[in-house]
Amino acid sequence: DQQVKQNSPSLSVQEGRISILNCDYTNSMFDYFLWYKKYPAEGPTFLISISSIKDKNEDGRFTVFLNKSAKHLSLHIVPSQPGDSAVYFCAASLNQAGTALIFGKGTTLSVSS
Amino acid sequence: ETGVTQTPRHLVMGMTNKKSLKCEQHLGHNAMYWYKQSAKKPLELMFVYSLEERVENNSVPSRFSPECPNSSHLFLHLHTLQPEDSALYLCASSQVLTGGEKRNTIYFGEGSWLTVV
């Protein structure tokens, strides 16, 4: 049973528009959430995170929103750029030191110019 | 350069071979991980070492054997693998902390592509 779900395997967006990537989770004990970006033939790279005490965290063009009641988080990229084309993974963590992350299956974002 | 280095980047092995994947982190972290990425599946956690002690083993078959000789190095020993074990194996590290925005942020290596023939 998947605890972290990314229900959209792919998303296509035009350059300059907003990209919205969604993620749902089932375990209410998760209290820290992260987004990773992955290019082909490379390992995932950390993008942005949010703890459960917040509902929004912003870093440049990237904003993550957390809705705890809905167990839903989203990543907004605005404006989208062709270099943003990659696979985006949502991940969640329990409130235990040393606990590894639980990942979703990923969403492939394609930004066309 | 991610601070986590994996070798080899590509490995082809027969089902009767014994090989090892190596990971080294230069970030001063105290926890290391092995993840497996298969096509169209979530990243699967295989092993966690925190402070050089194994703290999690997600029902991984015994043909995969991890070794963590120190906080900077992690190995995955492979023996009598199956073709379905072909995947991208990712090593990662983190600094185990409690609290704070950077808690449990994991940094990945570029992965080792394994093909079992």
Short mmCIF file of C-alpha atoms in Angstrom, two decimals:
data_model
loop_
_atom_site.label_atom_id
_atom_site.label_comp_id
_atom_site.label_asym_id
_atom_site.label_seq_id
_atom_site.Cartn_x
_atom_site.Cartn_y
_atom_site.Cartn_z
CA ASP A 1 0.00 0.00 0.00
CA GLN A 2 1.50 3.27 -1.13
CA GLN A 3 1.77 5.83 1.63
CA VAL A 4 2.82 8.62 -0.72
CA LYS A 5 0.96 8.94 -4.00
CA GLN A 6 1.60 11.02 -7.06
CA ASN A 7 -1.41 10.23 -9.21
CA SER A 8 -0.31 12.11 -12.31
CA PRO A 9 2.55 10.30 -14.03
CA SER A 10 3.15 13.23 -16.37
CA LEU A 11 2.45 16.92 -16.84
CA SER A 12 3.05 19.17 -19.85
CA VAL A 13 3.29 22.93 -19.46
CA GLN A 14 4.29 25.82 -21.69
CA GLU A 15 7.28 27.92 -20.81
CA GLY A 16 6.34 30.87 -18.60
CA ARG A 17 3.19 29.22 -17.25
CA ILE A 18 2.68 27.72 -13.82
CA SER A 19 3.41 24.03 -13.17
CA ILE A 20 1.48 22.42 -10.34
CA LEU A 21 2.57 18.99 -9.16
CA ASN A 22 0.41 17.18 -6.65
CA CYS A 23 1.06 14.63 -3.95
CA ASP A 24 -1.22 12.85 -1.49
CA TYR A 25 -0.25 10.87 1.58
CA THR A 26 -2.08 8.48 3.84
CA ASN A 27 -0.06 8.42 7.05
CA SER A 28 -1.07 11.27 9.37
CA MET A 29 2.16 10.70 11.34
CA PHE A 30 4.24 12.17 8.51
CA ASP A 31 5.44 15.56 9.61
CA TYR A 32 8.11 16.55 7.09
CA PHE A 33 7.72 16.65 3.33
CA LEU A 34 10.19 17.16 0.55
CA TRP A 35 10.32 17.48 -3.22
CA TYR A 36 13.16 16.06 -5.25
CA LYS A 37 13.96 16.62 -8.90
CA LYS A 38 15.59 13.97 -11.04
CA TYR A 39 17.17 14.22 -14.47
CA PRO A 40 17.81 11.05 -16.51
CA ALA A 41 20.93 9.13 -15.45
CA GLU A 42 21.35 11.24 -12.31
CA GLY A 43 20.36 10.79 -8.68
CA PRO A 44 17.49 12.84 -7.23
CA THR A 45 18.43 16.32 -6.02
CA PHE A 46 16.73 18.05 -3.13
CA LEU A 47 14.49 20.92 -4.20
CA ILE A 48 12.37 22.21 -1.34
CA SER A 49 10.83 20.99 1.91
CA ILE A 50 8.11 21.86 4.38
CA SER A 51 7.40 20.79 7.93
CA SER A 52 3.91 20.09 9.18
CA ILE A 53 3.85 23.23 11.31
CA LYS A 54 3.70 25.31 8.15
CA ASP A 55 1.32 25.43 5.22
CA LYS A 56 3.58 27.15 2.74
CA ASN A 57 7.27 27.41 1.97
CA GLU A 58 8.71 29.44 -0.86
CA ASP A 59 12.13 29.40 -2.48
CA GLY A 60 12.48 31.47 -5.62
CA ARG A 61 10.28 30.06 -8.35
CA PHE A 62 9.31 27.07 -6.20
CA THR A 63 6.55 27.05 -3.60
CA VAL A 64 5.29 24.05 -1.68
CA PHE A 65 1.84 24.09 -0.12
CA LEU A 66 0.71 21.69 2.57
CA ASN A 67 -2.91 20.92 3.43
CA LYS A 68 -2.76 18.63 6.46
CA SER A 69 -6.51 18.10 6.73
CA ALA A 70 -6.60 16.84 3.16
CA LYS A 71 -3.22 15.07 3.47
CA HIS A 72 -2.19 16.82 0.31
CA LEU A 73 0.78 18.82 -0.79
CA SER A 74 1.62 20.53 -4.03
CA LEU A 75 4.65 22.04 -5.70
CA HIS A 76 4.16 25.19 -7.74
CA ILE A 77 6.79 26.29 -10.23
CA VAL A 78 6.30 29.73 -11.70
CA PRO A 79 7.34 30.70 -14.24
CA SER A 80 8.16 27.28 -15.66
CA GLN A 81 11.32 26.96 -17.73
CA PRO A 82 12.45 24.24 -20.17
CA GLY A 83 15.27 23.34 -17.75
CA ASP A 84 12.61 22.36 -15.22
CA SER A 85 11.75 19.35 -17.38
CA ALA A 86 12.52 16.38 -15.14
CA VAL A 87 10.89 13.79 -12.89
CA TYR A 88 9.66 15.27 -9.61
CA PHE A 89 9.38 13.04 -6.55
CA CYS A 90 7.36 13.84 -3.47
CA ALA A 91 8.72 12.36 -0.22
CA ALA A 92 7.55 12.21 3.38
CA SER A 93 9.19 11.48 6.69
CA LEU A 94 8.08 10.42 10.15
CA ASN A 95 9.04 12.34 13.28
CA GLN A 96 11.86 9.98 14.16
CA ALA A 97 15.55 10.73 13.90
CA GLY A 98 17.20 8.61 11.23
CA THR A 99 13.96 7.56 9.58
CA ALA A 100 14.37 7.36 5.84
CA LEU A 101 12.06 9.02 3.37
CA ILE A 102 9.05 7.43 1.71
CA PHE A 103 8.80 8.43 -1.94
CA GLY A 104 6.00 8.68 -4.45
CA LYS A 105 6.34 7.23 -7.95
CA GLY A 106 7.19 10.58 -9.46
CA THR A 107 5.65 12.94 -12.01
CA THR A 108 7.43 13.69 -15.27
CA LEU A 109 7.22 17.40 -16.06
CA SER A 110 7.78 18.57 -19.62
CA VAL A 111 8.09 22.29 -20.19
CA SER A 112 7.93 23.31 -23.83
CA SER A 113 9.32 26.55 -25.20
CA GLU B 1 29.14 17.09 -7.69
CA THR B 2 26.60 16.01 -5.09
CA GLY B 3 28.97 15.02 -2.28
CA VAL B 4 27.86 11.39 -2.59
CA THR B 5 29.89 9.30 -5.01
CA GLN B 6 28.86 5.91 -6.28
CA THR B 7 30.94 3.37 -8.19
CA PRO B 8 30.60 1.74 -10.59
CA ARG B 9 28.06 3.83 -12.49
CA HIS B 10 27.16 0.86 -14.67
CA LEU B 11 27.46 -2.84 -13.90
CA VAL B 12 26.45 -5.90 -15.90
CA MET B 13 26.64 -9.19 -14.04
CA GLY B 14 25.59 -12.77 -14.50
CA MET B 15 23.29 -14.50 -12.05
CA THR B 16 26.13 -16.49 -10.52
CA ASN B 17 28.52 -13.55 -10.08
CA LYS B 18 29.47 -11.74 -6.91
CA LYS B 19 29.94 -8.01 -7.19
CA SER B 20 29.77 -4.97 -4.93
CA LEU B 21 28.49 -1.43 -5.25
CA LYS B 22 30.41 1.25 -3.41
CA CYS B 23 29.27 4.57 -2.02
CA GLU B 24 31.27 7.33 -0.39
CA GLN B 25 29.92 10.55 1.09
CA HIS B 26 31.99 13.68 1.63
CA LEU B 27 29.32 15.64 3.51
CA GLY B 28 30.16 14.68 7.08
CA HIS B 29 26.80 12.97 7.46
CA ASN B 30 26.08 10.23 10.00
CA ALA B 31 23.41 8.22 8.18
CA MET B 32 23.58 6.39 4.86
CA TYR B 33 20.96 4.62 2.77
CA TRP B 34 20.49 2.29 -0.16
CA TYR B 35 17.44 2.86 -2.38
CA LYS B 36 16.34 0.89 -5.42
CA GLN B 37 14.60 2.49 -8.38
CA SER B 38 12.82 0.18 -10.79
CA ALA B 39 10.85 1.35 -13.79
CA LYS B 40 7.44 2.81 -12.89
CA LYS B 41 7.83 2.05 -9.20
CA PRO B 42 8.44 4.35 -6.24
CA LEU B 43 11.93 4.63 -4.89
CA GLU B 44 12.22 1.66 -2.54
CA LEU B 45 14.21 1.94 0.65
CA MET B 46 16.47 -1.07 1.10
CA PHE B 47 18.77 -0.35 4.03
CA VAL B 48 19.45 2.41 6.52
CA TYR B 49 22.61 2.85 8.56
CA SER B 50 22.58 5.47 11.29
CA LEU B 51 25.82 6.04 13.18
CA GLU B 52 27.18 2.94 11.40
CA GLU B 53 24.47 0.69 12.84
CA ARG B 54 21.85 -0.85 10.59
CA VAL B 55 18.49 0.50 11.75
CA GLU B 56 16.17 -0.61 8.99
CA ASN B 57 16.02 -3.49 6.56
CA ASN B 58 12.88 -3.48 4.48
CA SER B 59 12.56 -7.21 3.88
CA VAL B 60 15.30 -7.17 1.31
CA PRO B 61 16.34 -10.60 0.00
CA SER B 62 19.56 -11.96 1.44
CA ARG B 63 21.21 -11.87 -1.97
CA PHE B 64 21.71 -8.17 -1.15
CA SER B 65 24.11 -7.66 1.72
CA PRO B 66 25.03 -4.17 2.97
CA GLU B 67 28.20 -3.18 4.76
CA CYS B 68 28.97 0.12 6.46
CA PRO B 69 32.58 0.10 7.72
CA ASN B 70 32.47 3.77 8.75
CA SER B 71 30.21 6.79 8.48
CA SER B 72 31.60 7.79 5.09
CA HIS B 73 31.44 4.48 3.25
CA LEU B 74 28.64 2.11 2.35
CA PHE B 75 28.74 -1.04 0.26
CA LEU B 76 26.08 -3.24 -1.25
CA HIS B 77 27.34 -6.76 -1.88
CA LEU B 78 25.50 -8.62 -4.61
CA HIS B 79 25.36 -12.41 -4.93
CA THR B 80 23.29 -14.70 -7.15
CA LEU B 81 20.99 -11.96 -8.32
CA GLN B 82 17.96 -12.39 -10.55
CA PRO B 83 17.14 -10.52 -13.76
CA GLU B 84 14.33 -8.70 -11.94
CA ASP B 85 16.97 -7.15 -9.69
CA SER B 86 18.09 -5.04 -12.64
CA ALA B 87 17.51 -1.46 -11.56
CA LEU B 88 19.12 1.81 -10.56
CA TYR B 89 20.61 1.55 -7.08
CA LEU B 90 20.91 4.86 -5.30
CA CYS B 91 23.04 5.62 -2.30
CA ALA B 92 22.15 8.57 -0.12
CA SER B 93 23.27 10.22 3.09
CA SER B 94 21.86 12.61 5.64
CA GLN B 95 22.68 14.22 8.93
CA VAL B 96 20.43 12.74 11.59
CA LEU B 97 18.97 15.65 13.55
CA THR B 98 15.77 16.38 15.35
CA GLY B 99 13.81 19.49 14.55
CA GLY B 100 14.61 22.21 12.06
CA GLU B 101 13.77 22.64 8.42
CA LYS B 102 16.67 20.53 7.18
CA ARG B 103 15.78 17.46 9.23
CA ASN B 104 16.11 14.28 7.25
CA THR B 105 16.97 15.97 3.98
CA ILE B 106 18.66 13.19 2.08
CA TYR B 107 21.33 13.76 -0.53
CA PHE B 108 21.67 11.20 -3.27
CA GLY B 109 24.51 9.92 -5.38
CA GLU B 110 24.09 9.59 -9.12
CA GLY B 111 23.27 5.91 -8.87
CA SER B 112 24.64 2.63 -10.13
CA TRP B 113 22.81 1.07 -13.06
CA LEU B 114 22.73 -2.67 -12.56
CA THR B 115 21.83 -5.16 -15.27
CA VAL B 116 21.57 -8.83 -14.36
CA VAL B 117 21.81 -11.20 -17.32
#
